[in-house]
Amino acid sequence: AFSERDINFLTTLAANVTAVIERAGLYEELQQQADQLARQVAERTAELQMERDRTLAILENAGEGIILLDAEDLLLYANPAFLQQTGYEESELTQRPAMIFISRETPQKIVREMIRTVRDGRQWSGELKNQRKDGSQYDVAVTVTPVLNEENEVAGYVAVQSDISRLKELERLKAQFISNISHDLRTPLTNIKTYISLLERGKPEKKPHYFQVLHQETDRLARLIEHLLDMSRLDAEFEIDPQVTTAVKQIWQKLQGDFTELAHQRDVTLYWDEPADSYLIMPRLQMAERHVEKILWQLLDNALAYTQPGGTVLVSVGMETKNDKDMIWFRIKDTGAGIAEADKPFIFDRFYRGELAREGNVPGTGLGLAIVQRIVDRYDGRIEWDSQPGQGTWFTVWLPAVWEAE
C-alpha cells in the first residue's frame, strides 16, 4: 500500500508529466506553424522573384527607353534601349541627375511644367529635345509617372521615352514637300493658263511657239503627277517576274530618242559612250523595261537639269561579272555644279531637295532618287556615286542581267 507521502509524490509527478506533455504538444504545434510559415515565405519569395524576373525581362527587352529615378531625380536604373538612345554605359549613369539628358534647346517652360507636375504626384507626357553623350540631339516623346509610397508621397519616378527624331524629320519633309509641290503644280498651271490666253488673242505667227510651251508645261505636270503615283506604287512590295527581261539596245536607243533633243534645247552636249555594237553581245537586263526606264530616265534628267548651258553629260554602259553573277552597269557623268557636302547624306530621302535645287529654282518633287533607290534595291542591284561641288556628279547603277538561250 502507498503511504500518504508516496501518494503526494505521485500526484506531484503526474502534474509535472502532464505539463511536460502539454508543452511537448504545444512545441510540436508551434513547429508545424513555423514550418508552414517558412513554406509560405519561400513560396512568396519565389513568386516575388518570378515577378521581379518578369518585370526585368520586360524592361530589358522593351523598345522604348526606360529609366527609374529616386525622389531626388537621381538615376537608379536604365534599360538597354535607353542606353542605346543616349550612348552611355550603365556604369556611367548610376546616381546621375536626370537633367543631364535634356538639351538646352528644350524650352524651360516645358521643363518647369514637367517637374512641377510629377512632384505633385501627377503623370506628365510631352515632347523634349534630348542630348546624347556625344552632344548630338534627338527628339523624344516622354511619359513620366510618379511612384507613390504608403503615405501617398512621391518615392521616385518611372520615365519612358521614344525616339521620334525620324517622325519629326518626316513631318519637316512633309511640310517642305507640300510647299514644293504647291509651287511645282502652280507654275505649270499658271503657264498653261497664260499661254491659252495668248492663243486666244495672240498673233497667229506666235501660235506655234505657244503650242510648244503648252506641250512642255503639260509634260512637266504629267511627270510630276507620275512621280507621286510611282512612289505610292513602289511603297507596296511589287512583284518581280524573273522571266521578264529587257534588251540593253532597246533601252539605250530609247534614252537617245528621249534626251538628245532635250539636251540640245538646254545647250548641253550629250555624249553616248557605246563601244561598237557592244550591247549586241551583252546579256539582257533581268528587269521589267518600265523599271529600267525609270531609273535611267531619272538619273539622266537630273544630270541635264543641274548642268549649266555649255556643259557636258556622258552616258556609258558596260558589263561586269562578280561572284558568278552577271550585271549590266550604266554610268551617267555630268559637269554640273555638284552636290553640296551638307546635302550628300540626304539625297535619297523622300521629298528632300538640295541647296542647288532650292536656290536654283530647279523644278522637282524630291522623289526622283528615292524612286531610283527603291527599284534598284528591289532588284538586288546597287548604286555608287560621287560629287564634288563645282566639278560635277557621276552615278553608276548595276542591274541584274541574264544570258538567254538562242
Tab-separated table of C-alpha atoms in Angstrom:
chain	number	residue	atom	x	y	z
A	1	ALA	CA	0.000	0.000	0.000
A	2	PHE	CA	1.142	3.573	-0.731
A	3	SER	CA	1.784	5.868	2.119
A	4	GLU	CA	0.464	9.358	2.117
A	5	ARG	CA	3.927	10.621	1.224
A	6	ASP	CA	4.062	8.331	-1.785
A	7	ILE	CA	0.685	9.488	-2.906
A	8	ASN	CA	1.697	13.159	-2.661
A	9	PHE	CA	4.884	12.416	-4.679
A	10	LEU	CA	2.978	10.585	-7.401
A	11	THR	CA	0.413	13.393	-7.601
A	12	THR	CA	3.149	15.999	-8.000
A	13	LEU	CA	4.937	13.828	-10.589
A	14	ALA	CA	1.725	13.343	-12.556
A	15	ALA	CA	1.136	17.075	-12.642
A	16	ASN	CA	4.655	17.740	-13.893
A	17	VAL	CA	4.440	14.998	-16.505
A	18	THR	CA	1.150	16.423	-17.699
A	19	ALA	CA	2.709	19.888	-18.047
A	20	VAL	CA	5.650	18.433	-19.969
A	21	ILE	CA	3.334	16.544	-22.286
A	22	GLU	CA	1.271	19.693	-22.856
A	23	ARG	CA	4.419	21.692	-23.565
A	24	ALA	CA	5.614	18.999	-25.964
A	25	GLY	CA	2.306	19.152	-27.810
A	26	LEU	CA	2.481	22.952	-27.914
A	27	TYR	CA	6.052	22.849	-29.252
A	28	GLU	CA	5.059	20.418	-31.947
A	29	GLU	CA	2.176	22.673	-32.906
A	30	LEU	CA	4.467	25.709	-32.952
A	31	GLN	CA	6.982	23.786	-35.030
A	32	GLN	CA	4.261	22.901	-37.540
A	33	GLN	CA	3.191	26.527	-37.691
A	34	ALA	CA	6.789	27.612	-38.163
A	35	ASP	CA	7.263	25.091	-40.947
A	36	GLN	CA	4.082	26.258	-42.620
A	37	LEU	CA	5.144	29.887	-42.315
A	38	ALA	CA	8.552	29.031	-43.756
A	39	ARG	CA	6.886	27.331	-46.722
A	40	GLN	CA	4.648	30.344	-47.277
A	41	VAL	CA	7.607	32.712	-47.070
A	42	ALA	CA	9.548	30.546	-49.524
A	43	GLU	CA	6.592	30.409	-51.924
A	44	ARG	CA	6.034	34.142	-51.704
A	45	THR	CA	9.751	34.794	-52.165
A	46	ALA	CA	9.699	32.607	-55.270
A	47	GLU	CA	6.644	34.464	-56.536
A	48	LEU	CA	8.318	37.813	-55.918
A	49	GLN	CA	11.481	36.577	-57.645
A	50	MET	CA	9.431	35.423	-60.625
A	51	GLU	CA	7.625	38.756	-60.699
A	52	ARG	CA	10.959	40.578	-60.476
A	53	ASP	CA	12.449	38.456	-63.263
A	54	ARG	CA	9.365	39.010	-65.413
A	55	THR	CA	9.457	42.768	-64.835
A	56	LEU	CA	13.185	42.893	-65.535
A	57	ALA	CA	12.720	40.885	-68.735
A	58	ILE	CA	10.076	43.361	-69.895
A	59	LEU	CA	12.328	46.315	-69.089
A	60	GLU	CA	15.388	44.733	-70.714
A	61	ASN	CA	13.555	43.893	-73.944
A	62	ALA	CA	11.354	46.978	-74.291
A	63	GLY	CA	11.879	49.013	-77.436
A	64	GLU	CA	11.343	52.269	-75.534
A	65	GLY	CA	13.961	53.807	-73.274
A	66	ILE	CA	13.005	53.346	-69.606
A	67	ILE	CA	14.681	54.798	-66.503
A	68	LEU	CA	13.900	54.597	-62.785
A	69	LEU	CA	14.661	57.604	-60.597
A	70	ASP	CA	14.608	58.169	-56.865
A	71	ALA	CA	12.765	61.036	-55.153
A	72	GLU	CA	15.766	63.307	-55.764
A	73	ASP	CA	15.673	62.710	-59.537
A	74	LEU	CA	18.830	60.571	-59.398
A	75	LEU	CA	19.024	57.628	-61.757
A	76	LEU	CA	18.692	54.126	-60.279
A	77	TYR	CA	18.245	52.052	-63.448
A	78	ALA	CA	18.346	52.451	-67.227
A	79	ASN	CA	17.279	49.726	-69.649
A	80	PRO	CA	19.324	48.762	-72.766
A	81	ALA	CA	17.097	50.757	-75.121
A	82	PHE	CA	17.733	53.935	-73.128
A	83	LEU	CA	21.477	53.272	-73.098
A	84	GLN	CA	21.404	52.790	-76.871
A	85	GLN	CA	19.437	56.006	-77.372
A	86	THR	CA	21.817	58.081	-75.243
A	87	GLY	CA	25.172	56.417	-75.941
A	88	TYR	CA	26.002	55.946	-72.257
A	89	GLU	CA	27.209	52.840	-70.414
A	90	GLU	CA	25.135	51.735	-67.426
A	91	SER	CA	28.063	52.296	-65.041
A	92	GLU	CA	28.252	55.941	-66.134
A	93	LEU	CA	24.677	56.743	-65.128
A	94	THR	CA	24.243	55.442	-61.578
A	95	GLN	CA	23.129	58.281	-59.275
A	96	ARG	CA	23.398	60.805	-62.120
A	97	PRO	CA	20.687	63.511	-62.293
A	98	ALA	CA	18.052	63.056	-64.992
A	99	MET	CA	18.523	66.626	-66.196
A	100	ILE	CA	21.803	65.697	-67.934
A	101	PHE	CA	19.731	64.155	-70.738
A	102	ILE	CA	17.634	67.244	-71.509
A	103	SER	CA	19.053	69.598	-74.135
A	104	ARG	CA	19.198	73.322	-73.533
A	105	GLU	CA	17.133	73.670	-76.687
A	106	THR	CA	14.115	72.331	-74.800
A	107	PRO	CA	12.090	75.390	-73.712
A	108	GLN	CA	12.474	75.949	-69.962
A	109	LYS	CA	8.727	76.454	-69.694
A	110	ILE	CA	8.199	72.819	-70.674
A	111	VAL	CA	10.884	71.584	-68.257
A	112	ARG	CA	9.380	73.544	-65.342
A	113	GLU	CA	5.902	72.261	-66.138
A	114	MET	CA	7.160	68.656	-66.208
A	115	ILE	CA	8.976	68.993	-62.843
A	116	ARG	CA	6.032	70.714	-61.156
A	117	THR	CA	3.539	68.122	-62.411
A	118	VAL	CA	5.426	64.985	-61.354
A	119	ARG	CA	6.432	66.396	-57.964
A	120	ASP	CA	2.739	66.967	-57.309
A	121	GLY	CA	2.260	63.239	-57.843
A	122	ARG	CA	0.690	63.508	-61.308
A	123	GLN	CA	1.750	61.904	-64.575
A	124	TRP	CA	3.285	64.106	-67.286
A	125	SER	CA	3.541	63.427	-71.021
A	126	GLY	CA	5.087	65.588	-73.693
A	127	GLU	CA	7.937	66.075	-76.154
A	128	LEU	CA	11.500	67.069	-75.279
A	129	LYS	CA	14.713	67.747	-77.134
A	130	ASN	CA	17.286	65.441	-75.519
A	131	GLN	CA	21.031	65.104	-75.949
A	132	ARG	CA	23.291	62.083	-76.174
A	133	LYS	CA	26.635	61.519	-74.502
A	134	ASP	CA	28.420	62.838	-77.612
A	135	GLY	CA	26.369	66.041	-77.533
A	136	SER	CA	24.171	65.228	-80.526
A	137	GLN	CA	20.482	65.947	-80.107
A	138	TYR	CA	17.328	63.999	-80.772
A	139	ASP	CA	13.576	64.382	-80.248
A	140	VAL	CA	11.713	62.190	-77.771
A	141	ALA	CA	8.140	61.632	-76.636
A	142	VAL	CA	8.291	61.159	-72.854
A	143	THR	CA	5.905	59.980	-70.148
A	144	VAL	CA	6.999	60.447	-66.510
A	145	THR	CA	4.971	58.655	-63.828
A	146	PRO	CA	5.488	59.272	-60.076
A	147	VAL	CA	5.812	56.221	-57.783
A	148	LEU	CA	3.928	56.814	-54.502
A	149	ASN	CA	4.627	55.168	-51.139
A	150	GLU	CA	2.074	54.080	-48.484
A	151	GLU	CA	1.850	57.643	-47.190
A	152	ASN	CA	0.973	58.800	-50.737
A	153	GLU	CA	4.278	60.611	-51.001
A	154	VAL	CA	6.470	60.616	-54.126
A	155	ALA	CA	9.150	57.966	-53.632
A	156	GLY	CA	10.536	58.022	-57.164
A	157	TYR	CA	9.687	58.179	-60.850
A	158	VAL	CA	9.460	55.968	-63.924
A	159	ALA	CA	10.197	57.688	-67.258
A	160	VAL	CA	9.517	56.092	-70.645
A	161	GLN	CA	10.804	57.754	-73.816
A	162	SER	CA	10.542	57.012	-77.529
A	163	ASP	CA	12.935	58.464	-80.091
A	164	ILE	CA	10.730	60.397	-82.523
A	165	SER	CA	13.538	62.105	-84.441
A	166	ARG	CA	12.632	60.250	-87.629
A	167	LEU	CA	8.961	61.205	-87.273
A	168	LYS	CA	9.942	64.838	-86.741
A	169	GLU	CA	12.122	64.715	-89.838
A	170	LEU	CA	9.283	63.187	-91.844
A	171	GLU	CA	6.956	65.944	-90.637
A	172	ARG	CA	9.509	68.535	-91.729
A	173	LEU	CA	9.955	66.848	-95.106
A	174	LYS	CA	6.187	66.579	-95.493
A	175	ALA	CA	5.768	70.300	-94.865
A	176	GLN	CA	8.625	71.016	-97.271
A	177	PHE	CA	7.091	68.671	-99.828
A	178	ILE	CA	3.696	70.367	-99.599
A	179	SER	CA	5.402	73.706	-100.129
A	180	ASN	CA	7.441	72.371	-103.072
A	181	ILE	CA	4.576	70.510	-104.681
A	182	SER	CA	2.309	73.544	-104.385
A	183	HIS	CA	4.914	75.594	-106.218
A	184	ASP	CA	5.617	72.889	-108.794
A	185	LEU	CA	1.916	72.437	-109.532
A	186	ARG	CA	1.174	76.153	-109.581
A	187	THR	CA	3.982	77.042	-112.017
A	188	PRO	CA	2.932	74.847	-114.974
A	189	LEU	CA	-0.754	75.556	-114.359
A	190	THR	CA	-0.070	79.299	-114.382
A	191	ASN	CA	1.940	78.979	-117.594
A	192	ILE	CA	-0.740	76.845	-119.227
A	193	LYS	CA	-3.393	79.370	-118.304
A	194	THR	CA	-1.248	82.234	-119.608
A	195	TYR	CA	-0.489	80.609	-122.963
A	196	ILE	CA	-4.093	79.554	-123.500
A	197	SER	CA	-4.977	83.204	-123.096
A	198	LEU	CA	-2.245	84.167	-125.569
A	199	LEU	CA	-3.562	81.626	-128.064
A	200	GLU	CA	-6.985	83.251	-127.879
A	201	ARG	CA	-5.782	86.787	-128.514
A	202	GLY	CA	-2.172	86.496	-129.731
A	203	LYS	CA	-0.671	86.913	-133.150
A	204	PRO	CA	-1.096	83.921	-135.499
A	205	GLU	CA	2.641	83.671	-136.209
A	206	LYS	CA	3.266	83.199	-132.443
A	207	LYS	CA	0.890	80.268	-132.091
A	208	PRO	CA	3.454	77.514	-132.871
A	209	HIS	CA	5.611	78.820	-130.011
A	210	TYR	CA	2.593	78.968	-127.687
A	211	PHE	CA	1.684	75.379	-128.542
A	212	GLN	CA	5.277	74.293	-127.868
A	213	VAL	CA	5.226	75.885	-124.417
A	214	LEU	CA	1.851	74.319	-123.645
A	215	HIS	CA	3.195	70.886	-124.579
A	216	GLN	CA	6.256	71.400	-122.358
A	217	GLU	CA	4.203	72.533	-119.387
A	218	THR	CA	1.660	69.725	-119.683
A	219	ASP	CA	4.533	67.224	-119.939
A	220	ARG	CA	6.092	68.754	-116.832
A	221	LEU	CA	2.802	68.483	-114.971
A	222	ALA	CA	2.311	64.894	-116.120
A	223	ARG	CA	5.810	63.907	-114.917
A	224	LEU	CA	5.154	65.464	-111.544
A	225	ILE	CA	1.930	63.507	-111.072
A	226	GLU	CA	3.607	60.332	-112.359
A	227	HIS	CA	6.340	60.679	-109.721
A	228	LEU	CA	3.768	60.850	-106.970
A	229	LEU	CA	1.978	57.787	-108.332
A	230	ASP	CA	5.279	55.914	-108.761
A	231	MET	CA	6.241	56.438	-105.136
A	232	SER	CA	2.841	55.300	-103.973
A	233	ARG	CA	3.013	52.139	-106.095
A	234	LEU	CA	6.589	51.344	-105.077
A	235	ASP	CA	5.710	51.552	-101.401
A	236	ALA	CA	3.932	48.250	-101.935
A	237	GLU	CA	6.154	45.201	-102.442
A	238	PHE	CA	5.778	44.949	-106.213
A	239	GLU	CA	6.188	41.508	-107.721
A	240	ILE	CA	9.275	40.602	-109.755
A	241	ASP	CA	8.933	38.128	-112.602
A	242	PRO	CA	12.384	36.560	-113.259
A	243	GLN	CA	11.205	35.575	-116.740
A	244	VAL	CA	10.777	39.214	-117.789
A	245	THR	CA	13.902	40.644	-119.471
A	246	THR	CA	14.817	43.774	-121.392
A	247	ALA	CA	17.409	44.263	-124.131
A	248	VAL	CA	20.137	46.803	-123.420
A	249	LYS	CA	19.984	48.063	-127.024
A	250	GLN	CA	16.267	48.719	-126.659
A	251	ILE	CA	16.788	50.874	-123.547
A	252	TRP	CA	19.841	52.617	-124.991
A	253	GLN	CA	18.056	53.691	-128.151
A	254	LYS	CA	15.006	54.866	-126.221
A	255	LEU	CA	17.163	57.050	-123.971
A	256	GLN	CA	18.815	58.570	-127.033
A	257	GLY	CA	15.418	59.334	-128.506
A	258	ASP	CA	14.122	60.902	-125.309
A	259	PHE	CA	17.113	63.051	-124.367
A	260	THR	CA	19.122	64.056	-127.436
A	261	GLU	CA	16.774	66.878	-128.409
A	262	LEU	CA	16.227	67.905	-124.775
A	263	ALA	CA	19.979	68.248	-124.273
A	264	HIS	CA	20.211	70.357	-127.442
A	265	GLN	CA	17.445	72.665	-126.167
A	266	ARG	CA	19.356	73.160	-122.915
A	267	ASP	CA	22.658	73.745	-124.754
A	268	VAL	CA	24.233	70.729	-123.045
A	269	THR	CA	26.461	68.372	-125.043
A	270	LEU	CA	25.311	64.784	-124.535
A	271	TYR	CA	27.844	62.023	-125.293
A	272	TRP	CA	26.821	58.377	-125.716
A	273	ASP	CA	29.811	56.170	-124.946
A	274	GLU	CA	28.932	52.907	-126.662
A	275	PRO	CA	31.694	50.558	-127.850
A	276	ALA	CA	30.671	49.423	-131.317
A	277	ASP	CA	27.712	47.059	-131.072
A	278	SER	CA	28.810	46.065	-127.559
A	279	TYR	CA	25.252	45.703	-126.416
A	280	LEU	CA	24.643	43.099	-129.110
A	281	ILE	CA	26.789	40.594	-127.198
A	282	MET	CA	25.592	41.588	-123.734
A	283	PRO	CA	23.169	39.637	-121.617
A	284	ARG	CA	19.659	41.003	-121.206
A	285	LEU	CA	18.590	43.013	-118.189
A	286	GLN	CA	16.600	40.774	-115.857
A	287	MET	CA	14.120	43.543	-115.153
A	288	ALA	CA	10.861	44.963	-116.415
A	289	GLU	CA	11.501	47.586	-119.080
A	290	ARG	CA	9.446	50.240	-117.267
A	291	HIS	CA	11.633	49.916	-114.158
A	292	VAL	CA	14.887	50.207	-116.097
A	293	GLU	CA	13.496	53.262	-117.865
A	294	LYS	CA	12.511	54.955	-114.607
A	295	ILE	CA	15.980	54.507	-113.138
A	296	LEU	CA	17.935	55.772	-116.150
A	297	TRP	CA	15.427	58.434	-117.146
A	298	GLN	CA	15.602	59.973	-113.664
A	299	LEU	CA	19.400	59.934	-113.442
A	300	LEU	CA	19.812	61.395	-116.926
A	301	ASP	CA	17.112	64.015	-116.398
A	302	ASN	CA	18.836	65.116	-113.178
A	303	ALA	CA	22.186	65.367	-114.952
A	304	LEU	CA	20.722	67.653	-117.614
A	305	ALA	CA	18.759	69.724	-115.094
A	306	TYR	CA	21.834	70.504	-112.971
A	307	THR	CA	24.329	71.050	-115.799
A	308	GLN	CA	24.739	74.636	-116.923
A	309	PRO	CA	24.497	75.588	-120.629
A	310	GLY	CA	27.766	74.747	-122.337
A	311	GLY	CA	28.379	71.779	-120.062
A	312	THR	CA	28.548	68.085	-120.934
A	313	VAL	CA	26.875	64.850	-119.879
A	314	LEU	CA	28.442	61.448	-120.618
A	315	VAL	CA	26.376	58.262	-120.667
A	316	SER	CA	28.153	54.901	-120.813
A	317	VAL	CA	27.239	51.222	-120.488
A	318	GLY	CA	29.132	48.026	-119.749
A	319	MET	CA	29.012	44.520	-118.317
A	320	GLU	CA	30.583	43.060	-115.192
A	321	THR	CA	30.621	39.635	-113.569
A	322	LYS	CA	31.075	39.372	-109.795
A	323	ASN	CA	30.676	36.234	-107.682
A	324	ASP	CA	29.404	34.393	-110.771
A	325	LYS	CA	26.652	36.987	-111.159
A	326	ASP	CA	26.284	38.973	-114.382
A	327	MET	CA	25.486	42.675	-114.036
A	328	ILE	CA	24.914	45.461	-116.566
A	329	TRP	CA	26.118	48.879	-115.447
A	330	PHE	CA	25.140	52.331	-116.637
A	331	ARG	CA	27.163	55.414	-115.725
A	332	ILE	CA	25.930	58.997	-116.081
A	333	LYS	CA	28.502	61.712	-115.504
A	334	ASP	CA	27.929	65.451	-115.728
A	335	THR	CA	29.957	68.653	-115.413
A	336	GLY	CA	27.293	70.410	-113.359
A	337	ALA	CA	27.513	72.323	-110.101
A	338	GLY	CA	27.783	69.160	-107.977
A	339	ILE	CA	26.101	68.316	-104.668
A	340	ALA	CA	26.808	70.345	-101.549
A	341	GLU	CA	28.507	68.421	-98.720
A	342	ALA	CA	25.627	69.176	-96.354
A	343	ASP	CA	23.149	67.613	-98.800
A	344	LYS	CA	25.031	64.391	-99.528
A	345	PRO	CA	23.665	62.262	-96.630
A	346	PHE	CA	20.085	63.001	-97.667
A	347	ILE	CA	19.929	62.797	-101.452
A	348	PHE	CA	17.993	59.504	-101.414
A	349	ASP	CA	15.495	60.688	-98.766
A	350	ARG	CA	11.959	61.225	-99.932
A	351	PHE	CA	10.953	64.821	-100.594
A	352	TYR	CA	14.496	66.056	-99.926
A	353	ARG	CA	15.669	68.809	-102.230
A	354	GLY	CA	19.215	70.047	-102.004
A	355	GLU	CA	20.548	73.554	-101.759
A	356	LEU	CA	21.097	73.907	-105.513
A	357	ALA	CA	17.555	72.755	-106.290
A	358	ARG	CA	16.063	75.209	-103.808
A	359	GLU	CA	18.210	78.205	-104.691
A	360	GLY	CA	18.329	77.490	-108.420
A	361	ASN	CA	14.557	77.028	-108.621
A	362	VAL	CA	15.031	73.668	-110.343
A	363	PRO	CA	11.607	72.006	-110.705
A	364	GLY	CA	11.104	68.683	-108.948
A	365	THR	CA	9.476	66.847	-106.077
A	366	GLY	CA	12.466	65.407	-104.237
A	367	LEU	CA	11.155	61.920	-105.058
A	368	GLY	CA	13.275	61.004	-108.078
A	369	LEU	CA	16.320	59.482	-106.375
A	370	ALA	CA	14.124	57.840	-103.735
A	371	ILE	CA	12.295	56.076	-106.568
A	372	VAL	CA	15.603	55.064	-108.178
A	373	GLN	CA	16.946	53.556	-104.966
A	374	ARG	CA	13.682	51.747	-104.223
A	375	ILE	CA	13.698	49.992	-107.608
A	376	VAL	CA	17.422	49.178	-107.534
A	377	ASP	CA	17.159	47.701	-104.033
A	378	ARG	CA	14.127	45.621	-105.002
A	379	TYR	CA	16.108	44.040	-107.858
A	380	ASP	CA	19.208	43.491	-105.686
A	381	GLY	CA	21.189	45.965	-107.740
A	382	ARG	CA	23.434	48.690	-106.360
A	383	ILE	CA	24.223	52.362	-106.827
A	384	GLU	CA	27.532	54.153	-106.467
A	385	TRP	CA	28.019	57.864	-106.852
A	386	ASP	CA	30.281	60.770	-106.101
A	387	SER	CA	30.058	64.514	-106.438
A	388	GLN	CA	32.401	67.437	-105.958
A	389	PRO	CA	30.922	70.924	-105.665
A	390	GLY	CA	31.759	72.863	-108.787
A	391	GLN	CA	33.125	69.818	-110.612
A	392	GLY	CA	30.083	67.678	-111.347
A	393	THR	CA	28.485	64.396	-110.328
A	394	TRP	CA	28.516	60.800	-111.500
A	395	PHE	CA	26.153	57.911	-110.769
A	396	THR	CA	26.773	54.270	-111.645
A	397	VAL	CA	23.952	51.769	-111.304
A	398	TRP	CA	24.447	47.984	-111.513
A	399	LEU	CA	21.416	45.976	-112.598
A	400	PRO	CA	20.894	42.193	-112.796
A	401	ALA	CA	21.426	40.502	-116.145
A	402	VAL	CA	20.848	37.069	-117.623
A	403	TRP	CA	22.047	35.298	-120.763
A	404	GLU	CA	19.195	33.922	-122.813
A	405	ALA	CA	19.477	30.827	-124.970
A	406	GLU	CA	19.401	31.413	-128.687
